[in-house]
PDB file of C-alpha atoms in Angstrom:
ATOM      1  CA  MET K   1     138.055  50.080 107.770  1.00  0.00           C
ATOM      2  CA  LYS K   2     141.387  48.301 107.735  1.00  0.00           C
ATOM      3  CA  ALA K   3     144.118  49.686 105.467  1.00  0.00           C
ATOM      4  CA  ARG K   4     145.826  47.318 103.069  1.00  0.00           C
ATOM      5  CA  LYS K   5     149.511  46.798 103.581  1.00  0.00           C
ATOM      6  CA  GLY K   6     151.127  48.183 100.424  1.00  0.00           C
ATOM      7  CA  ALA K   7     154.680  48.624  99.204  1.00  0.00           C
ATOM      8  CA  GLN K   8     155.478  51.029 102.052  1.00  0.00           C
ATOM      9  CA  GLY K   9     154.661  48.372 104.624  1.00  0.00           C
ATOM     10  CA  GLN K  10     156.760  45.758 102.867  1.00  0.00           C
ATOM     11  CA  SER K  11     160.189  47.357 102.653  1.00  0.00           C
ATOM     12  CA  GLY K  12     162.418  45.564 100.224  1.00  0.00           C
ATOM     13  CA  SER K  13     159.623  43.508  98.677  1.00  0.00           C
ATOM     14  CA  ARG K  14     159.477  45.540  95.463  1.00  0.00           C
ATOM     15  CA  PRO K  15     162.279  47.189  93.524  1.00  0.00           C
ATOM     16  CA  PRO K  16     162.359  50.955  94.098  1.00  0.00           C
ATOM     17  CA  VAL K  17     160.862  53.101  91.366  1.00  0.00           C
ATOM     18  CA  VAL K  18     163.435  55.526  90.000  1.00  0.00           C
ATOM     19  CA  GLY K  19     161.406  57.104  87.197  1.00  0.00           C
ATOM     20  CA  ILE K  20     157.964  57.337  85.648  1.00  0.00           C
ATOM     21  CA  GLY K  21     156.784  58.668  82.332  1.00  0.00           C
ATOM     22  CA  THR K  22     153.538  58.946  80.435  1.00  0.00           C
ATOM     23  CA  ASP K  23     152.582  60.242  77.020  1.00  0.00           C
ATOM     24  CA  LEU K  24     149.337  60.799  75.153  1.00  0.00           C
ATOM     25  CA  VAL K  25     149.299  60.779  71.335  1.00  0.00           C
ATOM     26  CA  GLU K  26     146.527  61.824  68.964  1.00  0.00           C
ATOM     27  CA  VAL K  27     146.065  58.943  66.515  1.00  0.00           C
ATOM     28  CA  ALA K  28     145.081  61.223  63.614  1.00  0.00           C
ATOM     29  CA  ARG K  29     148.137  63.416  64.105  1.00  0.00           C
ATOM     30  CA  LEU K  30     150.479  60.418  64.009  1.00  0.00           C
ATOM     31  CA  GLU K  31     148.690  59.037  60.945  1.00  0.00           C
ATOM     32  CA  LYS K  32     149.297  62.389  59.189  1.00  0.00           C
ATOM     33  CA  SER K  33     153.022  62.133  59.963  1.00  0.00           C
ATOM     34  CA  LEU K  34     153.129  58.603  58.580  1.00  0.00           C
ATOM     35  CA  LYS K  35     151.401  59.686  55.352  1.00  0.00           C
ATOM     36  CA  ARG K  36     153.253  62.993  54.935  1.00  0.00           C
ATOM     37  CA  THR K  37     156.802  61.679  55.358  1.00  0.00           C
ATOM     38  CA  ALA K  38     157.604  58.355  53.730  1.00  0.00           C
ATOM     39  CA  SER K  39     160.672  57.745  55.928  1.00  0.00           C
ATOM     40  CA  PHE K  40     158.943  58.610  59.218  1.00  0.00           C
ATOM     41  CA  ALA K  41     157.996  55.020  60.050  1.00  0.00           C
ATOM     42  CA  GLU K  42     161.539  53.741  59.359  1.00  0.00           C
ATOM     43  CA  LYS K  43     163.115  56.484  61.500  1.00  0.00           C
ATOM     44  CA  VAL K  44     160.802  55.921  64.467  1.00  0.00           C
ATOM     45  CA  PHE K  45     159.703  52.270  64.458  1.00  0.00           C
ATOM     46  CA  THR K  46     161.630  49.018  64.139  1.00  0.00           C
ATOM     47  CA  ALA K  47     160.830  46.545  61.378  1.00  0.00           C
ATOM     48  CA  GLY K  48     159.087  44.362  63.969  1.00  0.00           C
ATOM     49  CA  GLU K  49     156.947  47.241  65.203  1.00  0.00           C
ATOM     50  CA  ARG K  50     155.991  48.202  61.652  1.00  0.00           C
ATOM     51  CA  ALA K  51     154.990  44.609  60.872  1.00  0.00           C
ATOM     52  CA  THR K  52     152.920  44.392  64.055  1.00  0.00           C
ATOM     53  CA  CYS K  53     151.171  47.706  63.436  1.00  0.00           C
ATOM     54  CA  GLU K  54     150.462  47.026  59.766  1.00  0.00           C
ATOM     55  CA  GLY K  55     148.956  43.663  60.733  1.00  0.00           C
ATOM     56  CA  ARG K  56     146.341  45.320  62.935  1.00  0.00           C
ATOM     57  CA  ALA K  57     142.828  46.284  61.916  1.00  0.00           C
ATOM     58  CA  HIS K  58     143.644  49.905  62.910  1.00  0.00           C
ATOM     59  CA  PRO K  59     147.382  50.452  62.305  1.00  0.00           C
ATOM     60  CA  GLY K  60     147.242  54.118  63.346  1.00  0.00           C
ATOM     61  CA  GLU K  61     146.183  53.223  66.888  1.00  0.00           C
ATOM     62  CA  ALA K  62     148.998  50.689  67.210  1.00  0.00           C
ATOM     63  CA  TYR K  63     151.594  53.144  65.866  1.00  0.00           C
ATOM     64  CA  ALA K  64     150.326  55.893  68.181  1.00  0.00           C
ATOM     65  CA  ALA K  65     150.497  53.637  71.257  1.00  0.00           C
ATOM     66  CA  ARG K  66     154.069  52.621  70.403  1.00  0.00           C
ATOM     67  CA  PHE K  67     155.103  56.234  69.813  1.00  0.00           C
ATOM     68  CA  ALA K  68     153.610  57.136  73.195  1.00  0.00           C
ATOM     69  CA  ALA K  69     155.618  54.311  74.806  1.00  0.00           C
ATOM     70  CA  LYS K  70     158.861  55.635  73.325  1.00  0.00           C
ATOM     71  CA  GLU K  71     158.125  59.149  74.620  1.00  0.00           C
ATOM     72  CA  ALA K  72     157.077  57.817  78.025  1.00  0.00           C
ATOM     73  CA  PHE K  73     160.316  55.836  78.312  1.00  0.00           C
ATOM     74  CA  LEU K  74     162.354  58.947  77.519  1.00  0.00           C
ATOM     75  CA  LYS K  75     160.501  60.882  80.215  1.00  0.00           C
ATOM     76  CA  ALA K  76     160.984  58.055  82.723  1.00  0.00           C
ATOM     77  CA  VAL K  77     164.763  58.137  82.219  1.00  0.00           C
ATOM     78  CA  GLY K  78     164.885  61.943  82.219  1.00  0.00           C
ATOM     79  CA  ARG K  79     165.762  62.415  78.556  1.00  0.00           C
ATOM     80  CA  GLY K  80     164.275  64.370  75.683  1.00  0.00           C
ATOM     81  CA  ILE K  81     163.395  63.108  72.241  1.00  0.00           C
ATOM     82  CA  PHE K  82     166.567  64.483  70.630  1.00  0.00           C
ATOM     83  CA  GLU K  83     168.994  63.670  73.436  1.00  0.00           C
ATOM     84  CA  GLY K  84     171.024  60.824  71.995  1.00  0.00           C
ATOM     85  CA  ILE K  85     168.559  57.929  72.059  1.00  0.00           C
ATOM     86  CA  ALA K  86     167.327  56.688  68.702  1.00  0.00           C
ATOM     87  CA  LEU K  87     163.613  55.991  68.851  1.00  0.00           C
ATOM     88  CA  THR K  88     164.291  52.652  67.159  1.00  0.00           C
ATOM     89  CA  ASP K  89     166.369  51.750  70.251  1.00  0.00           C
ATOM     90  CA  ILE K  90     163.090  51.631  72.185  1.00  0.00           C
ATOM     91  CA  GLU K  91     160.988  48.803  70.788  1.00  0.00           C
ATOM     92  CA  VAL K  92     157.592  47.646  71.998  1.00  0.00           C
ATOM     93  CA  VAL K  93     157.266  43.865  71.724  1.00  0.00           C
ATOM     94  CA  ARG K  94     154.563  41.502  72.975  1.00  0.00           C
ATOM     95  CA  GLU K  95     154.969  38.424  75.137  1.00  0.00           C
ATOM     96  CA  GLY K  96     153.074  35.257  74.242  1.00  0.00           C
ATOM     97  CA  ASP K  97     150.265  36.353  76.564  1.00  0.00           C
ATOM     98  CA  GLY K  98     150.058  39.762  74.874  1.00  0.00           C
ATOM     99  CA  GLU K  99     151.822  41.711  77.630  1.00  0.00           C
ATOM    100  CA  PRO K 100     153.757  44.644  76.161  1.00  0.00           C
ATOM    101  CA  LEU K 101     157.468  44.820  76.939  1.00  0.00           C
ATOM    102  CA  LEU K 102     160.199  47.286  76.072  1.00  0.00           C
ATOM    103  CA  LYS K 103     163.166  45.832  74.220  1.00  0.00           C
ATOM    104  CA  LEU K 104     165.983  48.335  74.567  1.00  0.00           C
ATOM    105  CA  GLY K 105     168.867  48.910  72.199  1.00  0.00           C
ATOM    106  CA  ARG K 106     172.295  50.093  73.314  1.00  0.00           C
ATOM    107  CA  SER K 107     171.609  53.822  73.775  1.00  0.00           C
ATOM    108  CA  ALA K 108     168.280  53.262  75.556  1.00  0.00           C
ATOM    109  CA  ALA K 109     169.763  50.596  77.846  1.00  0.00           C
ATOM    110  CA  ARG K 110     172.618  52.967  78.706  1.00  0.00           C
ATOM    111  CA  ALA K 111     170.123  55.727  79.611  1.00  0.00           C
ATOM    112  CA  LEU K 112     168.194  53.275  81.796  1.00  0.00           C
ATOM    113  CA  SER K 113     171.385  52.306  83.602  1.00  0.00           C
ATOM    114  CA  LYS K 114     172.453  55.949  84.080  1.00  0.00           C
ATOM    115  CA  ARG K 115     169.087  56.552  85.743  1.00  0.00           C
ATOM    116  CA  GLY K 116     170.018  53.835  88.257  1.00  0.00           C
ATOM    117  CA  ALA K 117     167.443  51.424  86.884  1.00  0.00           C
ATOM    118  CA  SER K 118     167.599  47.923  85.487  1.00  0.00           C
ATOM    119  CA  LYS K 119     163.993  47.337  84.419  1.00  0.00           C
ATOM    120  CA  ALA K 120     161.364  49.256  82.456  1.00  0.00           C
ATOM    121  CA  LEU K 121     157.684  48.320  82.612  1.00  0.00           C
ATOM    122  CA  VAL K 122     155.165  49.592  80.070  1.00  0.00           C
ATOM    123  CA  THR K 123     151.423  49.635  79.598  1.00  0.00           C
ATOM    124  CA  LEU K 124     149.555  50.841  76.512  1.00  0.00           C
ATOM    125  CA  SER K 125     145.971  51.799  75.801  1.00  0.00           C
ATOM    126  CA  HIS K 126     143.935  53.589  73.171  1.00  0.00           C
ATOM    127  CA  ALA K 127     140.389  54.827  72.814  1.00  0.00           C
ATOM    128  CA  GLY K 128     138.840  56.964  70.156  1.00  0.00           C
ATOM    129  CA  ASN K 129     141.478  59.243  68.705  1.00  0.00           C
ATOM    130  CA  CYS K 130     143.996  58.917  71.547  1.00  0.00           C
ATOM    131  CA  ALA K 131     146.660  56.433  72.566  1.00  0.00           C
ATOM    132  CA  ILE K 132     148.475  56.503  75.897  1.00  0.00           C
ATOM    133  CA  ALA K 133     151.481  54.764  77.400  1.00  0.00           C
ATOM    134  CA  PHE K 134     152.851  54.665  80.909  1.00  0.00           C
ATOM    135  CA  VAL K 135     156.417  53.583  81.705  1.00  0.00           C
ATOM    136  CA  LEU K 136     157.801  52.837  85.140  1.00  0.00           C
ATOM    137  CA  VAL K 137     161.539  52.247  85.607  1.00  0.00           C
ATOM    138  CA  GLN K 138     162.796  50.295  88.598  1.00  0.00           C
ATOM    139  CA  ARG K 139     166.139  49.666  90.235  1.00  0.00           C
TER     140      ARG K 139
END
């Protein structure tokens, strides 16, 4: 069996990874937070994210996936949820082809730069009562 030549065999072909983060969110738990506290959505999600989520057949899943992405980004840059980055500074947007991207505000972009990175990649998924996000930050 012949091994495939991956990133290790192609030095310099891919930007170095400087951080990774993942987060898993229970959809029902996030839905409770949204219902319990009227201002929760405004404090955590941008107007664009709220519009996107509310336009979905299952808004709770979309909100949970976006919350997971915010948490995963914070982990990838080595920060906690209350360490100077507003959650609204981490916005999940979609490209024309549906690919999720992170649009970073000032404090999030500064944290990315301090980590020695210039790019953050994100993937989202949900099934049943769980949503997950994975963020990889590269130099």
